[in-house]
Amino acid sequence: MKRTRIIVALIVFAVVGVLVWLLFLRDGEARTLTGYIEGERVYLAAPVSGSVAALYVREGQRVAAGGRTFLIDPRVQRAQAESAAAAVGAAEARADDLRKGQRAEELSVFDAELAAAEAGERAAEADYGRIEPLVRRGIYAPARLDQVRAARDAARAQTAAVRRRREVAAMGARQDAVAQAEQQARQAAGGLSEAQARLGQLSPTAPAAARVEEIFYRPGEWAAANTPVLALLPDREVKLVFFVPEAEMARYRPGRTVTFRCDGCAAAGRARISWISPRPEFTPPVLYGRGSRDRLVYRVEARPEEAATLNPGLPVDVTPLEAGE
């Protein structure tokens, strides 16, 4: 009986040792930091309502930075841009016309009037030159001299007035009128730029190299203004999120590189730490386990080197940094 109790005690001791080794020693040797891949989508939309005229990508496809994604029917905005361009042309033509003055045909009318006025002036000068000596000799009364003098002065004034009108017609419009026309031309040019910008917004381009995550509208479907037509996952928005125990936080800082593994990954990946939470939190329930059972942990984010090959939600195991690294 005593021998049986000894055997049972030995068996219990052995079982306890195995459990301790499984739960603590083995777990400590193979311990990793648990995390996952996270990504922030970018939603592309047009600022105006319209039907989707074309779709240049498909779900799962990669698109380069600046690549076309989709097109909203541009007919209305194109007509508005053409109208704005015509308004710019009209405003600039009016400003040019005011700067140039009157046309050559209109100036020729003033030239004819000036020639007639100069001819009348010469005739009046001739009458004055003929009458003035005759009045001195007493052949004509002094009143006759007054008449021809007045006619001569009137002819001179008429010639001066016509000449001035000719000069003013050649000068163009007043400076304030020209300035107003130029301002209207600039205003029309601004309207054209706005119309062209709206036309360009009908076909958004990818802001960075990305993967097409989801398409919400297909060609022919009506999309309301500012409603996303598709969602992209830019490579620069893919990040590795993992949690570090409070006691090990001194080893981690932005700029350091960690290695990680994931299911289906051909080889270990590398990621550079970009952000560390300033305050601890409780271990997220979805990550709780023997390998990550620390009560307080810090959230750490890192940018993977091969972000294009990683899918959001993918669980990863991060190799802890050693104290001497």
PDB file of C-alpha atoms in Angstrom, residues 22-175:
ATOM      1  CA  LEU A  22       4.302  23.230 -21.104  1.00  0.00           C
ATOM      2  CA  LEU A  23       2.745  26.268 -19.530  1.00  0.00           C
ATOM      3  CA  PHE A  24       5.819  28.220 -18.508  1.00  0.00           C
ATOM      4  CA  LEU A  25       9.204  27.003 -19.653  1.00  0.00           C
ATOM      5  CA  ARG A  26       8.178  25.955 -23.151  1.00  0.00           C
ATOM      6  CA  ASP A  27       5.973  28.980 -23.548  1.00  0.00           C
ATOM      7  CA  GLY A  28       8.816  31.231 -22.506  1.00  0.00           C
ATOM      8  CA  GLU A  29      11.195  29.708 -25.020  1.00  0.00           C
ATOM      9  CA  ALA A  30       8.850  30.059 -27.950  1.00  0.00           C
ATOM     10  CA  ARG A  31       7.238  33.321 -26.887  1.00  0.00           C
ATOM     11  CA  THR A  32       6.341  35.787 -29.650  1.00  0.00           C
ATOM     12  CA  LEU A  33       4.450  39.040 -29.795  1.00  0.00           C
ATOM     13  CA  THR A  34       1.051  38.672 -31.381  1.00  0.00           C
ATOM     14  CA  GLY A  35      -0.238  41.202 -33.908  1.00  0.00           C
ATOM     15  CA  TYR A  36      -2.028  41.656 -37.168  1.00  0.00           C
ATOM     16  CA  ILE A  37      -1.949  43.650 -40.389  1.00  0.00           C
ATOM     17  CA  GLU A  38      -4.097  46.768 -40.528  1.00  0.00           C
ATOM     18  CA  GLY A  39      -4.882  49.020 -43.481  1.00  0.00           C
ATOM     19  CA  GLU A  40      -6.656  52.350 -43.913  1.00  0.00           C
ATOM     20  CA  ARG A  41      -8.731  52.681 -47.051  1.00  0.00           C
ATOM     21  CA  VAL A  42      -8.886  55.715 -49.320  1.00  0.00           C
ATOM     22  CA  TYR A  43     -12.294  56.361 -50.877  1.00  0.00           C
ATOM     23  CA  LEU A  44     -12.449  58.060 -54.284  1.00  0.00           C
ATOM     24  CA  ALA A  45     -15.520  60.059 -55.306  1.00  0.00           C
ATOM     25  CA  ALA A  46     -16.506  62.803 -57.753  1.00  0.00           C
ATOM     26  CA  PRO A  47     -17.795  66.210 -56.563  1.00  0.00           C
ATOM     27  CA  VAL A  48     -20.790  66.083 -58.928  1.00  0.00           C
ATOM     28  CA  SER A  49     -23.554  63.591 -59.556  1.00  0.00           C
ATOM     29  CA  GLY A  50     -23.636  61.544 -62.732  1.00  0.00           C
ATOM     30  CA  SER A  51     -23.554  58.100 -64.236  1.00  0.00           C
ATOM     31  CA  VAL A  52     -20.327  56.119 -64.235  1.00  0.00           C
ATOM     32  CA  ALA A  53     -19.140  56.338 -67.830  1.00  0.00           C
ATOM     33  CA  ALA A  54     -16.028  54.150 -67.508  1.00  0.00           C
ATOM     34  CA  LEU A  55     -14.238  51.977 -64.965  1.00  0.00           C
ATOM     35  CA  TYR A  56     -10.512  51.560 -65.547  1.00  0.00           C
ATOM     36  CA  VAL A  57      -9.723  49.120 -62.695  1.00  0.00           C
ATOM     37  CA  ARG A  58     -11.119  45.961 -61.142  1.00  0.00           C
ATOM     38  CA  GLU A  59     -11.162  44.652 -57.602  1.00  0.00           C
ATOM     39  CA  GLY A  60      -7.848  43.197 -56.452  1.00  0.00           C
ATOM     40  CA  GLN A  61      -5.908  44.968 -59.194  1.00  0.00           C
ATOM     41  CA  ARG A  62      -2.936  47.144 -58.395  1.00  0.00           C
ATOM     42  CA  VAL A  63      -2.894  50.706 -59.667  1.00  0.00           C
ATOM     43  CA  ALA A  64       0.134  52.979 -59.890  1.00  0.00           C
ATOM     44  CA  ALA A  65       0.282  56.468 -58.406  1.00  0.00           C
ATOM     45  CA  GLY A  66      -1.552  58.816 -60.756  1.00  0.00           C
ATOM     46  CA  GLY A  67      -3.310  55.955 -62.531  1.00  0.00           C
ATOM     47  CA  ARG A  68      -6.866  56.398 -63.795  1.00  0.00           C
ATOM     48  CA  THR A  69      -9.641  54.806 -61.759  1.00  0.00           C
ATOM     49  CA  PHE A  70     -13.077  55.769 -63.103  1.00  0.00           C
ATOM     50  CA  LEU A  71     -14.899  58.454 -65.097  1.00  0.00           C
ATOM     51  CA  ILE A  72     -18.219  60.204 -64.442  1.00  0.00           C
ATOM     52  CA  ASP A  73     -20.143  61.236 -67.582  1.00  0.00           C
ATOM     53  CA  PRO A  74     -18.377  64.503 -68.568  1.00  0.00           C
ATOM     54  CA  ARG A  75     -20.820  65.929 -71.118  1.00  0.00           C
ATOM     55  CA  VAL A  76     -22.386  68.580 -68.881  1.00  0.00           C
ATOM     56  CA  GLN A  77     -19.076  69.776 -67.429  1.00  0.00           C
ATOM     57  CA  ARG A  78     -17.450  69.723 -70.872  1.00  0.00           C
ATOM     58  CA  ALA A  79     -20.190  72.000 -72.222  1.00  0.00           C
ATOM     59  CA  GLN A  80     -19.706  74.341 -69.267  1.00  0.00           C
ATOM     60  CA  ALA A  81     -15.956  74.440 -69.929  1.00  0.00           C
ATOM     61  CA  GLU A  82     -16.550  75.270 -73.594  1.00  0.00           C
ATOM     62  CA  SER A  83     -18.964  78.046 -72.625  1.00  0.00           C
ATOM     63  CA  ALA A  84     -16.410  79.460 -70.172  1.00  0.00           C
ATOM     64  CA  ALA A  85     -13.716  79.366 -72.872  1.00  0.00           C
ATOM     65  CA  ALA A  86     -15.998  81.303 -75.229  1.00  0.00           C
ATOM     66  CA  ALA A  87     -16.646  83.886 -72.484  1.00  0.00           C
ATOM     67  CA  VAL A  88     -12.892  84.321 -72.009  1.00  0.00           C
ATOM     68  CA  GLY A  89     -12.415  84.889 -75.737  1.00  0.00           C
ATOM     69  CA  ALA A  90     -15.200  87.481 -75.847  1.00  0.00           C
ATOM     70  CA  ALA A  91     -13.881  89.370 -72.809  1.00  0.00           C
ATOM     71  CA  GLU A  92     -10.313  89.441 -74.116  1.00  0.00           C
ATOM     72  CA  ALA A  93     -11.491  90.622 -77.534  1.00  0.00           C
ATOM     73  CA  ARG A  94     -13.447  93.468 -75.955  1.00  0.00           C
ATOM     74  CA  ALA A  95     -10.446  94.538 -73.887  1.00  0.00           C
ATOM     75  CA  ASP A  96      -8.217  94.482 -76.976  1.00  0.00           C
ATOM     76  CA  ASP A  97     -10.761  96.510 -78.928  1.00  0.00           C
ATOM     77  CA  LEU A  98     -10.902  99.168 -76.211  1.00  0.00           C
ATOM     78  CA  ARG A  99      -7.121  99.383 -76.087  1.00  0.00           C
ATOM     79  CA  LYS A 100      -6.803  99.809 -79.869  1.00  0.00           C
ATOM     80  CA  GLY A 101      -9.308 102.656 -80.299  1.00  0.00           C
ATOM     81  CA  GLN A 102     -11.656 102.990 -83.252  1.00  0.00           C
ATOM     82  CA  ARG A 103     -11.312 101.119 -86.519  1.00  0.00           C
ATOM     83  CA  ALA A 104      -9.487 102.487 -89.564  1.00  0.00           C
ATOM     84  CA  GLU A 105     -12.813 103.003 -91.363  1.00  0.00           C
ATOM     85  CA  GLU A 106     -14.087 105.117 -88.482  1.00  0.00           C
ATOM     86  CA  LEU A 107     -10.860 107.118 -88.352  1.00  0.00           C
ATOM     87  CA  SER A 108     -11.140 107.825 -92.094  1.00  0.00           C
ATOM     88  CA  VAL A 109     -14.406 109.679 -91.385  1.00  0.00           C
ATOM     89  CA  PHE A 110     -12.544 111.969 -88.984  1.00  0.00           C
ATOM     90  CA  ASP A 111      -9.819 112.445 -91.600  1.00  0.00           C
ATOM     91  CA  ALA A 112     -12.408 113.609 -94.141  1.00  0.00           C
ATOM     92  CA  GLU A 113     -13.958 116.007 -91.623  1.00  0.00           C
ATOM     93  CA  LEU A 114     -10.499 117.346 -90.778  1.00  0.00           C
ATOM     94  CA  ALA A 115      -9.703 117.904 -94.460  1.00  0.00           C
ATOM     95  CA  ALA A 116     -12.973 119.794 -94.924  1.00  0.00           C
ATOM     96  CA  ALA A 117     -12.315 121.911 -91.836  1.00  0.00           C
ATOM     97  CA  GLU A 118      -8.809 122.754 -93.011  1.00  0.00           C
ATOM     98  CA  ALA A 119     -10.182 123.718 -96.433  1.00  0.00           C
ATOM     99  CA  GLY A 120     -12.755 126.008 -94.815  1.00  0.00           C
ATOM    100  CA  GLU A 121     -10.007 127.528 -92.676  1.00  0.00           C
ATOM    101  CA  ARG A 122      -7.890 128.266 -95.746  1.00  0.00           C
ATOM    102  CA  ALA A 123     -10.869 129.894 -97.481  1.00  0.00           C
ATOM    103  CA  ALA A 124     -11.552 132.050 -94.425  1.00  0.00           C
ATOM    104  CA  GLU A 125      -7.890 133.062 -94.226  1.00  0.00           C
ATOM    105  CA  ALA A 126      -7.981 134.029 -97.897  1.00  0.00           C
ATOM    106  CA  ASP A 127     -11.129 136.158 -97.428  1.00  0.00           C
ATOM    107  CA  TYR A 128      -9.557 137.903 -94.468  1.00  0.00           C
ATOM    108  CA  GLY A 129      -6.351 138.564 -96.393  1.00  0.00           C
ATOM    109  CA  ARG A 130      -8.331 140.060 -99.294  1.00  0.00           C
ATOM    110  CA  ILE A 131     -10.770 142.208 -97.259  1.00  0.00           C
ATOM    111  CA  GLU A 132      -8.342 143.583 -94.635  1.00  0.00           C
ATOM    112  CA  PRO A 133      -6.347 145.878 -97.024  1.00  0.00           C
ATOM    113  CA  LEU A 134      -9.531 147.059 -98.748  1.00  0.00           C
ATOM    114  CA  VAL A 135     -10.969 148.134 -95.379  1.00  0.00           C
ATOM    115  CA  ARG A 136      -7.793 150.090 -94.643  1.00  0.00           C
ATOM    116  CA  ARG A 137      -8.175 151.872 -97.966  1.00  0.00           C
ATOM    117  CA  GLY A 138     -11.810 152.659 -97.125  1.00  0.00           C
ATOM    118  CA  ILE A 139     -13.346 150.591 -99.879  1.00  0.00           C
ATOM    119  CA  TYR A 140     -15.233 148.421 -97.335  1.00  0.00           C
ATOM    120  CA  ALA A 141     -16.684 149.438 -94.030  1.00  0.00           C
ATOM    121  CA  PRO A 142     -14.958 148.206 -90.846  1.00  0.00           C
ATOM    122  CA  ALA A 143     -17.942 145.958 -90.170  1.00  0.00           C
ATOM    123  CA  ARG A 144     -16.987 143.927 -93.197  1.00  0.00           C
ATOM    124  CA  LEU A 145     -13.551 143.260 -91.659  1.00  0.00           C
ATOM    125  CA  ASP A 146     -15.192 142.125 -88.426  1.00  0.00           C
ATOM    126  CA  GLN A 147     -17.269 139.620 -90.373  1.00  0.00           C
ATOM    127  CA  VAL A 148     -14.319 138.007 -92.187  1.00  0.00           C
ATOM    128  CA  ARG A 149     -12.245 137.998 -88.974  1.00  0.00           C
ATOM    129  CA  ALA A 150     -15.005 136.143 -87.138  1.00  0.00           C
ATOM    130  CA  ALA A 151     -15.339 133.676 -90.008  1.00  0.00           C
ATOM    131  CA  ARG A 152     -11.585 133.076 -89.967  1.00  0.00           C
ATOM    132  CA  ASP A 153     -11.533 132.462 -86.190  1.00  0.00           C
ATOM    133  CA  ALA A 154     -14.505 130.100 -86.430  1.00  0.00           C
ATOM    134  CA  ALA A 155     -12.779 128.114 -89.185  1.00  0.00           C
ATOM    135  CA  ARG A 156      -9.639 127.839 -87.075  1.00  0.00           C
ATOM    136  CA  ALA A 157     -11.634 126.613 -84.062  1.00  0.00           C
ATOM    137  CA  GLN A 158     -13.502 124.088 -86.204  1.00  0.00           C
ATOM    138  CA  THR A 159     -10.247 122.688 -87.562  1.00  0.00           C
ATOM    139  CA  ALA A 160      -8.761 122.404 -84.049  1.00  0.00           C
ATOM    140  CA  ALA A 161     -11.890 120.627 -82.754  1.00  0.00           C
ATOM    141  CA  VAL A 162     -11.951 118.078 -85.590  1.00  0.00           C
ATOM    142  CA  ARG A 163      -8.204 117.416 -85.189  1.00  0.00           C
ATOM    143  CA  ARG A 164      -8.643 116.781 -81.456  1.00  0.00           C
ATOM    144  CA  ARG A 165     -11.547 114.398 -82.055  1.00  0.00           C
ATOM    145  CA  ARG A 166      -9.333 112.514 -84.509  1.00  0.00           C
ATOM    146  CA  GLU A 167      -6.584 112.199 -81.919  1.00  0.00           C
ATOM    147  CA  VAL A 168      -8.974 111.016 -79.215  1.00  0.00           C
ATOM    148  CA  ALA A 169     -10.510 108.393 -81.545  1.00  0.00           C
ATOM    149  CA  ALA A 170      -7.047 106.991 -82.200  1.00  0.00           C
ATOM    150  CA  MET A 171      -6.234 106.807 -78.479  1.00  0.00           C
ATOM    151  CA  GLY A 172      -8.889 104.199 -77.619  1.00  0.00           C
ATOM    152  CA  ALA A 173     -11.238 104.088 -74.640  1.00  0.00           C
ATOM    153  CA  ARG A 174     -10.620 105.685 -71.251  1.00  0.00           C
ATOM    154  CA  GLN A 175      -8.192 103.944 -68.928  1.00  0.00           C
TER     155      GLN A 175
END
